[in-house]
CSV table of C-alpha atoms in Angstrom, one decimal:
chain,number,residue,atom,x,y,z
A,1,PRO,CA,5.9,-15.2,-12.8
A,2,CYS,CA,2.9,-15.0,-10.4
A,3,GLY,CA,0.7,-12.1,-9.9
A,4,PRO,CA,0.2,-10.3,-6.7
A,5,ALA,CA,-1.0,-12.6,-3.8
A,6,ALA,CA,-3.3,-11.4,-1.0
A,7,LEU,CA,-2.9,-12.3,2.6
A,8,ARG,CA,-6.1,-12.1,4.7
A,9,PRO,CA,-5.2,-13.1,8.4
A,10,CYS,CA,-7.6,-15.4,10.3
A,11,GLY,CA,-8.3,-14.9,13.9
A,12,PRO,CA,-6.8,-17.3,16.7
A,13,ALA,CA,-10.2,-19.3,16.8
A,14,ALA,CA,-9.7,-20.4,13.1
A,15,LEU,CA,-8.9,-24.2,13.0
A,16,ARG,CA,-8.6,-24.4,9.3
A,17,PRO,CA,-6.4,-22.4,6.8
A,18,CYS,CA,-8.2,-19.5,5.3
A,19,GLY,CA,-8.1,-17.9,1.9
A,20,PRO,CA,-9.2,-14.8,0.2
A,21,ALA,CA,-12.7,-15.5,0.8
A,22,ARG,CA,-12.4,-15.1,4.7
A,23,ARG,CA,-12.1,-11.2,4.5
A,24,GLY,CA,-12.5,-9.4,7.8
A,25,ALA,CA,-11.8,-12.9,9.8
A,26,ALA,CA,-8.9,-11.5,11.7
A,27,ALA,CA,-9.3,-10.6,15.4
A,28,PRO,CA,-7.1,-7.8,16.3
A,29,CYS,CA,-4.1,-8.4,18.5
A,30,ALA,CA,-3.9,-7.0,22.0
A,31,GLY,CA,-1.0,-4.8,23.2
A,32,PRO,CA,0.3,-1.3,22.1
A,33,ASP,CA,1.7,-0.7,18.6
A,34,PRO,CA,2.5,2.9,17.9
A,35,ARG,CA,2.4,2.6,14.1
A,36,ARG,CA,-1.3,1.4,14.4
A,37,GLY,CA,-2.3,4.3,16.2
A,38,GLN,CA,-0.3,7.1,14.5
A,39,VAL,CA,-1.2,5.9,11.1
A,40,GLY,CA,-4.7,4.6,11.7
A,41,TYR,CA,-4.5,1.1,10.3
A,42,ASP,CA,-7.5,-1.1,11.1
A,43,SER,CA,-9.3,-4.1,9.5
A,44,SER,CA,-10.3,-2.0,6.5
A,45,THR,CA,-6.7,-1.2,5.6
A,46,LYS,CA,-5.5,-2.7,2.2
A,47,TYR,CA,-1.8,-2.5,2.3
A,48,LEU,CA,0.4,-2.8,-1.0
A,49,ASN,CA,3.5,-4.5,0.0
A,50,ALA,CA,5.7,-2.7,-2.6
A,51,VAL,CA,9.0,-2.5,-0.4
A,52,PRO,CA,11.1,-5.4,0.6
A,53,LEU,CA,10.2,-6.9,4.0
A,54,PHE,CA,13.7,-6.7,4.9
A,55,HIS,CA,13.3,-2.9,4.9
A,56,VAL,CA,12.2,-1.6,8.4
A,57,GLY,CA,9.3,0.5,6.8
A,58,GLY,CA,7.9,-2.4,4.9
A,59,LEU,CA,8.3,-4.9,7.9
A,60,SER,CA,7.0,-2.7,10.6
A,61,SER,CA,3.9,-1.6,8.5
A,62,ALA,CA,3.3,-5.2,7.5
A,63,LEU,CA,3.3,-6.3,11.2
A,64,ALA,CA,1.0,-3.4,12.3
A,65,ILE,CA,-1.5,-4.1,9.5
A,66,THR,CA,-1.4,-7.8,10.3
A,67,MET,CA,-2.1,-6.9,13.9
A,68,ALA,CA,-4.9,-4.6,12.9
A,69,GLY,CA,-6.5,-7.3,10.8
A,70,GLY,CA,-5.9,-5.6,7.6
A,71,THR,CA,-5.2,-7.0,4.1
A,72,HIS,CA,-1.8,-7.3,2.4
A,73,ILE,CA,-1.2,-7.3,-1.3
A,74,PHE,CA,2.2,-8.6,-2.2
A,75,LEU,CA,4.2,-7.5,-5.4
A,76,PRO,CA,6.8,-9.9,-6.8
A,77,ARG,CA,8.6,-6.5,-7.8
A,78,PHE,CA,7.9,-2.9,-7.9
A,79,SER,CA,6.7,-1.8,-11.4
A,80,PRO,CA,5.6,1.9,-11.7
A,81,ALA,CA,3.6,1.6,-14.8
A,82,ALA,CA,1.6,-1.4,-13.4
A,83,LEU,CA,1.1,0.2,-10.0
A,84,PRO,CA,-2.0,2.5,-10.7
A,85,GLY,CA,-3.9,-0.6,-12.3
A,86,LEU,CA,-3.1,-2.7,-9.3
A,87,VAL,CA,-4.1,-0.2,-6.7
A,88,GLN,CA,-7.5,0.4,-8.4
A,89,HIS,CA,-8.1,-3.5,-8.8
A,90,HIS,CA,-7.4,-4.2,-5.3
A,91,GLY,CA,-8.7,-1.0,-3.7
A,92,ILE,CA,-5.4,-0.3,-2.0
A,93,THR,CA,-5.6,2.2,0.8
A,94,THR,CA,-2.0,2.4,2.2
A,95,LEU,CA,1.3,2.5,0.4
A,96,VAL,CA,4.9,2.4,1.9
A,97,VAL,CA,7.4,3.7,-0.5
A,98,VAL,CA,10.9,5.3,-0.7
A,99,PRO,CA,11.4,8.8,-2.7
A,100,THR,CA,12.8,6.9,-5.8
A,101,MET,CA,9.5,5.0,-6.0
A,102,LEU,CA,7.5,8.0,-5.9
A,103,ALA,CA,9.6,9.6,-8.7
A,104,LEU,CA,9.3,6.6,-11.0
A,105,LEU,CA,5.6,6.4,-10.3
A,106,ARG,CA,5.2,10.1,-11.2
A,107,GLU,CA,7.3,9.6,-14.3
A,108,ALA,CA,5.4,6.6,-15.6
A,109,ALA,CA,2.1,8.3,-14.9
A,110,GLY,CA,3.1,11.3,-16.8
A,111,ALA,CA,4.5,9.6,-19.7
A,112,GLY,CA,1.5,9.7,-21.7
A,113,GLY,CA,0.8,13.5,-21.1
A,114,PRO,CA,-2.1,15.2,-19.2
A,115,ALA,CA,-4.7,12.6,-19.9
A,116,ALA,CA,-2.7,9.6,-18.8
A,117,LEU,CA,-1.8,11.6,-15.6
A,118,GLU,CA,-5.4,12.1,-14.8
A,119,ARG,CA,-6.1,8.4,-15.6
A,120,ALA,CA,-3.4,7.4,-13.2
A,121,SER,CA,-4.5,9.8,-10.5
A,122,HIS,CA,-8.1,8.4,-10.8
A,123,ALA,CA,-6.8,4.9,-10.5
A,124,LEU,CA,-4.8,5.8,-7.5
A,125,SER,CA,-7.8,7.6,-5.7
A,126,SER,CA,-8.5,4.6,-3.1
A,127,VAL,CA,-5.0,5.6,-1.6
A,128,ARG,CA,-5.5,7.4,1.7
A,129,THR,CA,-2.0,6.9,3.4
A,130,VAL,CA,1.5,7.1,1.9
A,131,LEU,CA,4.4,6.7,4.2
A,132,VAL,CA,7.8,7.7,2.7
A,133,GLY,CA,11.0,6.5,4.3
A,134,ALA,CA,14.6,6.0,3.6
A,135,GLN,CA,15.3,9.8,2.9
A,136,ALA,CA,13.7,13.0,2.6
A,137,VAL,CA,11.3,13.9,-0.2
A,138,SER,CA,12.1,16.9,-2.2
A,139,SER,CA,9.4,19.7,-2.3
A,140,ASP,CA,9.1,19.4,-6.2
A,141,LEU,CA,8.5,15.5,-5.9
A,142,LEU,CA,6.1,16.1,-3.0
A,143,ALA,CA,4.0,18.6,-4.9
A,144,ALA,CA,3.8,16.4,-8.0
A,145,CYS,CA,2.7,13.3,-6.0
A,146,THR,CA,0.3,15.4,-4.1
A,147,SER,CA,-1.7,15.9,-7.2
A,148,LEU,CA,-1.2,12.3,-8.4
A,149,LEU,CA,-2.2,10.8,-5.0
A,150,ARG,CA,-4.9,13.4,-4.5
A,151,ASN,CA,-6.8,11.6,-1.5
A,152,ALA,CA,-3.6,10.6,0.4
A,153,ARG,CA,-2.2,12.1,3.4
C-alpha cells in the first residue's frame, strides 16, 4: 500500500527523532565489521533493501550500512519492472539480490526490446555494488546483468 520508505540513521548525540531531512547525520559505529571493509560501505551508500531482512545477506548488509551511516530504502515487495525507476529516483548505489531476482530484472528490462533495455541500464547506472547470495550465478546471467548493471562490480 505504501511506497518505499527511507531510513537515515542519526548519531548518538541526537536527542530528537530524525527524518529524511537529516541526511548524513549518522556517526559511524566503532568496531570491526568485515562487510563494511570488504564491500566499501560508507555514509554515501544508498542501499535498496530488496531482500527480506530474515535473509542473512539482507540483514548483514543492512546492519553494516547502518553502522557506516548509509541510507536505506525499503521495498514493500520486490518488483523487477519497478526496480530501475526506484534505483534512478533514489540514486541507489548498492543492491543485495539472489540470482532469481537478477533473472527477473533482466527479463523485465528486456521485455520492450533493445531500447527498453538501454533505458533500464541508464536508470540503473547509479548502482556500483551488487551482492548476490543464496546460490551461484550462471555465466549467462552474469554476462546479461553485467551489461544491464554496467557500473556495478
